Amino acid sequence: MQSRADLARSEVLTLVKRLAKQHPSAALAQLASRIAAVARYGAASGEDPFAKVKGLIVDMIAKLEKQAADETTEKAYCDEQMAKTEAKKSELEEDIAKMTSKIDQAAARSAQLKEEIAELQ
């Protein structure tokens, strides 16, 4: 480490790597790899590596926000479909209960008529 900038780059890289391990995330691991590459090659070319690192972090945040929005949209769709399915299931269960009741009434009526026929014979 030659300067405070090198120390800062090392600390940023260590922090992102630690976060990637704590929260098993391929995206964070990829970000750590990109930061390492930028720090290594950016410092050699004389560019400000922190500007590039900031850009990488901003891009990662935008990507994660988009992913979260997509997941929220998908969850809303799934919740809507589940609600429709539950409503249809309840409706069909009511229909089954009504039909079962009609079948039981018809069976009772049939048994009653059979008794009456037996008495008449």
mmCIF file of C-alpha atoms in Angstrom:
data_model
loop_
_atom_site.group_PDB
_atom_site.id
_atom_site.type_symbol
_atom_site.label_atom_id
_atom_site.label_comp_id
_atom_site.label_asym_id
_atom_site.label_seq_id
_atom_site.Cartn_x
_atom_site.Cartn_y
_atom_site.Cartn_z
ATOM 1 C CA MET A 1 0.000 0.000 0.000
ATOM 2 C CA GLN A 2 1.589 3.183 -1.198
ATOM 3 C CA SER A 3 -0.930 5.807 -0.268
ATOM 4 C CA ARG A 4 -4.154 6.590 1.509
ATOM 5 C CA ALA A 5 -5.964 5.999 -1.782
ATOM 6 C CA ASP A 6 -4.556 2.458 -1.942
ATOM 7 C CA LEU A 7 -5.690 1.880 1.628
ATOM 8 C CA ALA A 8 -9.168 3.217 0.849
ATOM 9 C CA ARG A 9 -9.442 1.013 -2.254
ATOM 10 C CA SER A 10 -8.418 -1.988 -0.181
ATOM 11 C CA GLU A 11 -10.986 -1.167 2.492
ATOM 12 C CA VAL A 12 -13.770 -0.759 -0.081
ATOM 13 C CA LEU A 13 -12.861 -4.048 -1.714
ATOM 14 C CA THR A 14 -12.704 -5.855 1.642
ATOM 15 C CA LEU A 15 -16.075 -4.440 2.661
ATOM 16 C CA VAL A 16 -17.793 -5.505 -0.553
ATOM 17 C CA LYS A 17 -16.239 -8.987 -0.370
ATOM 18 C CA ARG A 18 -17.402 -9.339 3.242
ATOM 19 C CA LEU A 19 -20.914 -8.282 2.256
ATOM 20 C CA ALA A 20 -20.901 -10.827 -0.582
ATOM 21 C CA LYS A 21 -20.026 -13.580 1.908
ATOM 22 C CA GLN A 22 -22.488 -12.448 4.591
ATOM 23 C CA HIS A 23 -25.341 -12.210 2.124
ATOM 24 C CA PRO A 24 -24.595 -14.937 -0.393
ATOM 25 C CA SER A 25 -24.924 -12.808 -3.467
ATOM 26 C CA ALA A 26 -23.424 -13.430 -6.858
ATOM 27 C CA ALA A 27 -24.079 -9.796 -7.750
ATOM 28 C CA LEU A 28 -22.003 -8.531 -4.815
ATOM 29 C CA ALA A 29 -19.236 -11.010 -5.570
ATOM 30 C CA GLN A 30 -19.208 -9.812 -9.172
ATOM 31 C CA LEU A 31 -19.111 -6.193 -7.965
ATOM 32 C CA ALA A 32 -16.117 -7.011 -5.727
ATOM 33 C CA SER A 33 -14.346 -8.566 -8.685
ATOM 34 C CA ARG A 34 -15.032 -5.510 -10.845
ATOM 35 C CA ILE A 35 -13.849 -3.176 -8.093
ATOM 36 C CA ALA A 36 -10.622 -5.177 -7.759
ATOM 37 C CA ALA A 37 -10.030 -4.971 -11.501
ATOM 38 C CA VAL A 38 -10.757 -1.249 -11.607
ATOM 39 C CA ALA A 39 -8.506 -0.602 -8.621
ATOM 40 C CA ARG A 40 -5.685 -2.633 -10.129
ATOM 41 C CA TYR A 41 -5.837 -1.315 -13.694
ATOM 42 C CA GLY A 42 -7.261 2.136 -12.993
ATOM 43 C CA ALA A 43 -4.428 3.045 -10.637
ATOM 44 C CA ALA A 44 -1.871 1.874 -13.196
ATOM 45 C CA SER A 45 -3.358 4.047 -15.940
ATOM 46 C CA GLY A 46 -3.526 7.114 -13.729
ATOM 47 C CA GLU A 47 -7.328 7.410 -13.816
ATOM 48 C CA ASP A 48 -9.356 8.092 -10.697
ATOM 49 C CA PRO A 49 -10.436 4.559 -9.750
ATOM 50 C CA PHE A 50 -12.974 5.828 -7.229
ATOM 51 C CA ALA A 51 -14.984 7.513 -9.959
ATOM 52 C CA LYS A 52 -15.206 4.175 -11.752
ATOM 53 C CA VAL A 53 -15.981 2.314 -8.482
ATOM 54 C CA LYS A 54 -18.738 4.805 -7.696
ATOM 55 C CA GLY A 55 -20.153 4.201 -11.168
ATOM 56 C CA LEU A 56 -20.055 0.443 -10.630
ATOM 57 C CA ILE A 57 -21.840 0.782 -7.302
ATOM 58 C CA VAL A 58 -24.490 3.091 -8.790
ATOM 59 C CA ASP A 59 -25.039 0.610 -11.636
ATOM 60 C CA MET A 60 -25.341 -2.262 -9.141
ATOM 61 C CA ILE A 61 -27.864 -0.328 -7.060
ATOM 62 C CA ALA A 62 -29.937 0.440 -10.165
ATOM 63 C CA LYS A 63 -29.813 -3.211 -11.199
ATOM 64 C CA LEU A 64 -30.882 -4.387 -7.728
ATOM 65 C CA GLU A 65 -33.691 -1.815 -7.595
ATOM 66 C CA LYS A 66 -34.976 -2.998 -10.973
ATOM 67 C CA GLN A 67 -34.760 -6.608 -9.820
ATOM 68 C CA ALA A 68 -36.688 -5.742 -6.640
ATOM 69 C CA ALA A 69 -39.349 -3.943 -8.691
ATOM 70 C CA ASP A 70 -39.659 -6.943 -11.008
ATOM 71 C CA GLU A 71 -40.012 -9.272 -8.022
ATOM 72 C CA THR A 72 -42.657 -7.001 -6.508
ATOM 73 C CA THR A 73 -44.605 -7.034 -9.775
ATOM 74 C CA GLU A 74 -44.351 -10.816 -9.974
ATOM 75 C CA LYS A 75 -45.472 -11.193 -6.353
ATOM 76 C CA ALA A 76 -48.462 -8.915 -6.966
ATOM 77 C CA TYR A 77 -49.434 -11.030 -9.981
ATOM 78 C CA CYS A 78 -49.056 -14.237 -7.978
ATOM 79 C CA ASP A 79 -51.086 -12.813 -5.087
ATOM 80 C CA GLU A 80 -53.840 -11.798 -7.516
ATOM 81 C CA GLN A 81 -53.896 -15.233 -9.117
ATOM 82 C CA MET A 82 -53.936 -16.949 -5.723
ATOM 83 C CA ALA A 83 -56.886 -14.793 -4.631
ATOM 84 C CA LYS A 84 -58.787 -15.697 -7.800
ATOM 85 C CA THR A 85 -57.956 -19.369 -7.316
ATOM 86 C CA GLU A 86 -59.091 -19.331 -3.689
ATOM 87 C CA ALA A 87 -62.343 -17.609 -4.664
ATOM 88 C CA LYS A 88 -62.997 -20.167 -7.410
ATOM 89 C CA LYS A 89 -62.142 -23.013 -5.039
ATOM 90 C CA SER A 90 -64.601 -21.671 -2.447
ATOM 91 C CA GLU A 91 -67.270 -21.333 -5.110
ATOM 92 C CA LEU A 92 -66.713 -24.903 -6.282
ATOM 93 C CA GLU A 93 -66.751 -26.227 -2.716
ATOM 94 C CA GLU A 94 -70.118 -24.522 -2.201
ATOM 95 C CA ASP A 95 -71.384 -26.152 -5.397
ATOM 96 C CA ILE A 96 -70.172 -29.538 -4.170
ATOM 97 C CA ALA A 97 -71.925 -29.030 -0.829
ATOM 98 C CA LYS A 98 -75.186 -28.112 -2.608
ATOM 99 C CA MET A 99 -74.977 -31.112 -4.937
ATOM 100 C CA THR A 100 -74.147 -33.458 -2.060
ATOM 101 C CA SER A 101 -77.184 -32.144 -0.190
ATOM 102 C CA LYS A 102 -79.397 -32.727 -3.241
ATOM 103 C CA ILE A 103 -78.015 -36.256 -3.644
ATOM 104 C CA ASP A 104 -78.710 -37.009 0.036
ATOM 105 C CA GLN A 105 -82.250 -35.657 -0.274
ATOM 106 C CA ALA A 106 -82.848 -37.700 -3.421
ATOM 107 C CA ALA A 107 -81.494 -40.843 -1.721
ATOM 108 C CA ALA A 108 -83.760 -40.262 1.276
ATOM 109 C CA ARG A 109 -86.757 -39.705 -1.011
ATOM 110 C CA SER A 110 -85.854 -42.854 -2.935
ATOM 111 C CA ALA A 111 -85.671 -44.884 0.282
ATOM 112 C CA GLN A 112 -89.026 -43.474 1.387
ATOM 113 C CA LEU A 113 -90.648 -44.360 -1.929
ATOM 114 C CA LYS A 114 -89.189 -47.878 -1.770
ATOM 115 C CA GLU A 115 -90.728 -48.331 1.688
ATOM 116 C CA GLU A 116 -94.083 -47.121 0.430
ATOM 117 C CA ILE A 117 -93.917 -49.520 -2.521
ATOM 118 C CA ALA A 118 -93.034 -52.384 -0.190
ATOM 119 C CA GLU A 119 -96.006 -51.572 2.052
ATOM 120 C CA LEU A 120 -98.361 -51.437 -0.912
ATOM 121 C CA GLN A 121 -97.324 -54.849 -2.165
#
